[in-house]
Coordinates of C-alpha atoms and ligand atoms in Angstrom, one line a residue:
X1 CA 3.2 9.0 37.2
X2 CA 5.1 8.0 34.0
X3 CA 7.7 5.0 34.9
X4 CA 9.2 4.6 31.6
X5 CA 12.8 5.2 31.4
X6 CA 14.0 6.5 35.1
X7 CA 17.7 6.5 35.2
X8 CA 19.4 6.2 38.5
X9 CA 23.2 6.6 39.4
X10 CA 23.8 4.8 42.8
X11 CA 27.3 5.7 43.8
X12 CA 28.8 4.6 40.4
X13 CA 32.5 4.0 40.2
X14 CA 34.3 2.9 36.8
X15 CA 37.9 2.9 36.1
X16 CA 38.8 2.5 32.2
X17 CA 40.9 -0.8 31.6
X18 CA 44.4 -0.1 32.3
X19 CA 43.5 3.0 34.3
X20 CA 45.3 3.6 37.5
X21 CA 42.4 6.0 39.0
X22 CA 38.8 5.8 38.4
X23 CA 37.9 8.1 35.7
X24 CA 34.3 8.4 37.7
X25 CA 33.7 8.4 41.4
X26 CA 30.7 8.2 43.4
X27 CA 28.6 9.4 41.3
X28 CA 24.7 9.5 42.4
X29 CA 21.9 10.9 40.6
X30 CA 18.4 10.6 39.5
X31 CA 16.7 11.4 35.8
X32 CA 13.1 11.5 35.4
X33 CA 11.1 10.8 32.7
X34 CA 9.5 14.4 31.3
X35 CA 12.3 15.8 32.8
X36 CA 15.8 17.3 31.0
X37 CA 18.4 16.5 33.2
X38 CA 21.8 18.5 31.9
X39 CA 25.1 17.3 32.8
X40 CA 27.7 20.0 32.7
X41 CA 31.6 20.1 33.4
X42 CA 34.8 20.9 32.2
X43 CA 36.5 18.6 29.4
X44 CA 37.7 15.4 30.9
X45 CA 35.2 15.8 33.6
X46 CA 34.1 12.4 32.7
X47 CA 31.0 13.7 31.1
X48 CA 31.0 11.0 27.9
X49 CA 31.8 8.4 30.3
X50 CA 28.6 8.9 32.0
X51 CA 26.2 8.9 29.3
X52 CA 28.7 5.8 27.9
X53 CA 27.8 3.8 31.0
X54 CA 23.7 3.6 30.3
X55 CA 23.7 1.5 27.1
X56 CA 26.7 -0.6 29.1
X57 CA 29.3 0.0 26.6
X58 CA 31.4 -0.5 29.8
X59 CA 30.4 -1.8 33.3
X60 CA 30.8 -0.3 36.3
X61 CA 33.4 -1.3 39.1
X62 CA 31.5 -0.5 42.0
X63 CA 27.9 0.8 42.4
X64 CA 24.9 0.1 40.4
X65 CA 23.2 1.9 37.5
X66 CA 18.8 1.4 37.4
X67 CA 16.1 2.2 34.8
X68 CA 12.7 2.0 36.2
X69 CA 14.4 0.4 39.7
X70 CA 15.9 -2.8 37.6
X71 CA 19.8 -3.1 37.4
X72 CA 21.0 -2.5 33.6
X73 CA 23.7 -5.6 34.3
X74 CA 19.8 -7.4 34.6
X75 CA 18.3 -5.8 31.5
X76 CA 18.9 -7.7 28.2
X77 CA 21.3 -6.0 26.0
X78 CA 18.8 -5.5 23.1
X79 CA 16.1 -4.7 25.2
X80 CA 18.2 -1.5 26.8
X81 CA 19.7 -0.4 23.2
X82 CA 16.3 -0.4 21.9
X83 CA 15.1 2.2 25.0
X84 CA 18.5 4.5 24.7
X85 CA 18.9 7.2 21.6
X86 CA 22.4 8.0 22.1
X87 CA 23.5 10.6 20.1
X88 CA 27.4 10.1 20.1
X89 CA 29.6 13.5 20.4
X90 CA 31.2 12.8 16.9
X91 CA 28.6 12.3 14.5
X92 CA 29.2 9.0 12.8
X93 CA 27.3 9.6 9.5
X94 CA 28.0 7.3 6.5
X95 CA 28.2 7.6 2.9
X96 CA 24.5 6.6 1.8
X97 CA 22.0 9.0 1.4
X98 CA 20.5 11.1 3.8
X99 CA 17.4 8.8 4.6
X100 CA 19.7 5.6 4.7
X101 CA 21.7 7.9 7.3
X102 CA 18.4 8.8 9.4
X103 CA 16.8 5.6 9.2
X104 CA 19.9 3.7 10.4
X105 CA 18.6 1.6 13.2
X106 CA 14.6 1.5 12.0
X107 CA 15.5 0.5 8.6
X108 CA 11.7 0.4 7.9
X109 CA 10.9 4.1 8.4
X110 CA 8.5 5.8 6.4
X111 CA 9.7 9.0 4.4
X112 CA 7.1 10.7 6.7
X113 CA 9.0 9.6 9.8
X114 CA 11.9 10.9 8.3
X115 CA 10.8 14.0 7.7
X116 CA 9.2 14.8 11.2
X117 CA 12.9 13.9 12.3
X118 CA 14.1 16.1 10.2
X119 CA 11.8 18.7 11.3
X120 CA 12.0 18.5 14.8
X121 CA 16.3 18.6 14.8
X122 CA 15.7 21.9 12.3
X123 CA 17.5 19.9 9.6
X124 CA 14.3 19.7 7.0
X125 CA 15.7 23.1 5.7
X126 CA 19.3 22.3 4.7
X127 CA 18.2 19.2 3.3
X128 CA 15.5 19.8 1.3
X129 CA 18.1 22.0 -0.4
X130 CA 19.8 19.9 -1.7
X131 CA 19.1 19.0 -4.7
X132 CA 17.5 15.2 -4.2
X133 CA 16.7 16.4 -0.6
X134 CA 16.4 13.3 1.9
X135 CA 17.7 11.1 -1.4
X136 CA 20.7 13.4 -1.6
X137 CA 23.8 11.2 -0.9
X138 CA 26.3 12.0 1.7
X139 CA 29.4 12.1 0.3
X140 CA 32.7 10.9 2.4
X141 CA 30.3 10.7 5.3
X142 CA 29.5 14.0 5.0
X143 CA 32.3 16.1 4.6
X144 CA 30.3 18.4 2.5
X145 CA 28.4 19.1 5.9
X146 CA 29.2 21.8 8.5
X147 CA 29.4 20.7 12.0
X148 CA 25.9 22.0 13.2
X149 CA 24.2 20.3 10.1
X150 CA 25.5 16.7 11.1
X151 CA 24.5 17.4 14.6
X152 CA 21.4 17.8 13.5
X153 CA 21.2 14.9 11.4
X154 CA 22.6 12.4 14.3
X155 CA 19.5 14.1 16.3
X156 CA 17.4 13.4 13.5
X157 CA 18.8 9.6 13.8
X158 CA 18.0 8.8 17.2
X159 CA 14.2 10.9 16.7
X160 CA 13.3 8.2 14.3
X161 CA 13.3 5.6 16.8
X162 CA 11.3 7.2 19.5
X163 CA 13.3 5.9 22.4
X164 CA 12.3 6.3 25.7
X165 CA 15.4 7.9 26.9
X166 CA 17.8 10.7 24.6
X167 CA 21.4 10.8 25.3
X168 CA 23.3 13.8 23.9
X169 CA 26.6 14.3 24.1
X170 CA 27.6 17.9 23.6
X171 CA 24.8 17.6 20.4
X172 CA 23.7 21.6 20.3
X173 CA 27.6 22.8 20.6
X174 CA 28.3 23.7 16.9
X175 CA 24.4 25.4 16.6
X176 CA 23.8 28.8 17.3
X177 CA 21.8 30.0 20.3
X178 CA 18.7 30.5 18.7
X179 CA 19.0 27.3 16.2
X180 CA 19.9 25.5 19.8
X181 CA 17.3 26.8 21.4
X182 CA 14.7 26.1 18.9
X183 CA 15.6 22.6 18.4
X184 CA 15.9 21.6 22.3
X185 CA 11.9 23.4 22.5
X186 CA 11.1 21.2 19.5
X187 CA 12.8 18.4 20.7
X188 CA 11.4 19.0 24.2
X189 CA 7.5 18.8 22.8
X190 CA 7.9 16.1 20.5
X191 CA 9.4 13.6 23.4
X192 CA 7.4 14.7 26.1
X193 CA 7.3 11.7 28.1
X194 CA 10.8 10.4 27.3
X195 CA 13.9 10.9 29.8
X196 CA 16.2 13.5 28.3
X197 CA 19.8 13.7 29.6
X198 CA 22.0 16.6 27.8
X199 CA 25.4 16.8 28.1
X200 CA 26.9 20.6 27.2
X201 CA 29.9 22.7 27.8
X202 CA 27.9 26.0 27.9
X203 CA 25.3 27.1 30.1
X204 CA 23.1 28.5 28.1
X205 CA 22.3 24.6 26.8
X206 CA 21.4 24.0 30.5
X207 CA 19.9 26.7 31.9
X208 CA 16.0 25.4 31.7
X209 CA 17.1 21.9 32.3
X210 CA 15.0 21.1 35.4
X211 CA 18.2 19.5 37.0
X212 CA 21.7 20.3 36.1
X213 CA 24.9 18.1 37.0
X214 CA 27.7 19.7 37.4
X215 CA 30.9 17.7 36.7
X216 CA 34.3 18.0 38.0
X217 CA 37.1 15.9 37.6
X218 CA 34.9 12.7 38.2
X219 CA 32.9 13.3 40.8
X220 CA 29.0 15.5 41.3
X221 CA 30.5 18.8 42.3
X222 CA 26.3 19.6 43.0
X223 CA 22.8 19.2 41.2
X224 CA 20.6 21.8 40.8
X225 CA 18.8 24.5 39.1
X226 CA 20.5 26.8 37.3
X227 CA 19.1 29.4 40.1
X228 CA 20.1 27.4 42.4
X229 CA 23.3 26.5 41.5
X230 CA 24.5 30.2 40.5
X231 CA 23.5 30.8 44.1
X232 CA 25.6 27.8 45.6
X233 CA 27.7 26.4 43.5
X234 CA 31.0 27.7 43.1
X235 CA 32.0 25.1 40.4
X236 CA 28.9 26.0 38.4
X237 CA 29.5 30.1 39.3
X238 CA 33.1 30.0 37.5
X239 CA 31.3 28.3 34.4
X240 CA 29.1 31.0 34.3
X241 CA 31.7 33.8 34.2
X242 CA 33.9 32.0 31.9
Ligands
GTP301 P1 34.9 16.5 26.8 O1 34.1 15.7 25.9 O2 36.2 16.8 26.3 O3 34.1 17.7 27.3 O4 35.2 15.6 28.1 P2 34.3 14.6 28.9 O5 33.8 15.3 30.1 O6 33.3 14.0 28.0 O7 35.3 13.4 29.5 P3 35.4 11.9 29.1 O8 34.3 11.2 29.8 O9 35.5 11.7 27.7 O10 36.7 11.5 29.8 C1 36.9 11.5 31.2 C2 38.3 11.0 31.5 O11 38.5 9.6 31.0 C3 39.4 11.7 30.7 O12 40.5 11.8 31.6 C4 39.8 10.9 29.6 O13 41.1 11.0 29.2 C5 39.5 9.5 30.1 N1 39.1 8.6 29.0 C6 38.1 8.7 28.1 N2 38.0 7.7 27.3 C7 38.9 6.8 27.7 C8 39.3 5.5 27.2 O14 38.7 5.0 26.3 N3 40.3 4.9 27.9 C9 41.0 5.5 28.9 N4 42.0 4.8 29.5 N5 40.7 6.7 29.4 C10 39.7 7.4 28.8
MG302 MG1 32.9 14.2 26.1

């Protein structure tokens, strides 16, 4: 019922300039709004690439990419950065303070929205810590920070904005399981209507997803359920036992 921020994948080739081969081939799939749609695969599987490919930071060779049936290539560039939360796989913090970090990209955020960020990516903790808490500065971009606590503030980020669709590349890796579970049920409740597309190396990121994408070397190697995938998937089975 909701049409706000379905992605579609219509046999989507891209070759990096210079390449020889297409780092992605073929690759079909749908995301729904409501829905978390996991995208899992060994490293080089081309996982980054994909989410990379939905705020255009490249174009496609062949094959089309659609939100809400209407080509991205059609899309004004503003317009589609302002739907997309893209939470990169290397934090890119900077040194300000911690609310100039959060609110980078809505500079007029309220120190309330901050905080319900905060809250949601289980980072109100850490920072209120500190000793200014959300005025607390970042030093060296945050060196001072371990890898889980800048995950979480790069989560924080893209909260702020309340974009229809979340992109998060390999975002939960450095949490534990029950911080990363936590979060992902907070997260999961606070954007209830937006289109959630997690990227993760380890299945127990993906296993609730309500469709999983397994990777390999480029191409959909199958989309499922974690059931049904650990019942037909033989890709997704060696994952599993690694
Ligand atoms: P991990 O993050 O390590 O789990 O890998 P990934 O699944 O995200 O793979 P990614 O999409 O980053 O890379 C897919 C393939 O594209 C790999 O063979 C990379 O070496 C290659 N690749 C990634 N970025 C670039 C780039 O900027 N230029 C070129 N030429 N190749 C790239
Ligand atoms: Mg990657």
């Amino acid at each position: 019922e909701h049409n706000h921020g379905r992605i579609e994948f219509k046999d989507v080739t891209f070759r990096y300039e210079g390449a020889e081969k297409p780092v992605l081939k073929k690759i079909s799939f749908t995301a729904m709004p409501g829905e978390t749609t996991a995208i899992i695969g060994s490293t080089g599987s081309g996982k980054t690439t994909v989410l990379q490919l939905i705020p255009r930071f490249y174009d496609v060779e062949s094959g089309e990419i659609l939100i809400d049936g209407q080509d991205i290539k059609n899309i004004k560039q503003s317009t589609l950065r302002s739907k997309i939360g893209y939470v990169p796989q290397k934090a890119s913090l900077f040194s300000g303070t911690i609310f100039e970090n959060i609110a980078f990209g809505k500079e007029d955020a309220t120190e309330e929205e901050i905080y319900t960020a905060l809250k949601t990516a289980q980072a109100f903790d850490f920072v209120e810590k500190r000793g200014k808490g959300i005025h607390s500065t970042l030093e060296q971009a945050g060196v001072n920070l371990s890898g889980g606590q800048k995950q979480r503030l790069s989560i924080a980020r893209s909260l702020v904005r309340k974009p229809q669709i979340y992109l998060f590349d390999d975002s939960f890796s450095a949490l534990d399981y029950k911080t990363d579970r936590i979060l992902r049920d907070a997260l999961k409740s606070e954007t209830a209507e937006a289109t959630l597309i997690i990227v993760a190396q380890r299945v127990n990121t993906v296993k609730d997803a309500e469709k999983i994408i397994v990777l390999n070397e480029g191409e959909v190697a199958g989309i499922g359920t974690h059931a049904e995938l650990l019942e037909n998937n033989k890709i997704y089975q060696e994952i599993v036992a690694s």
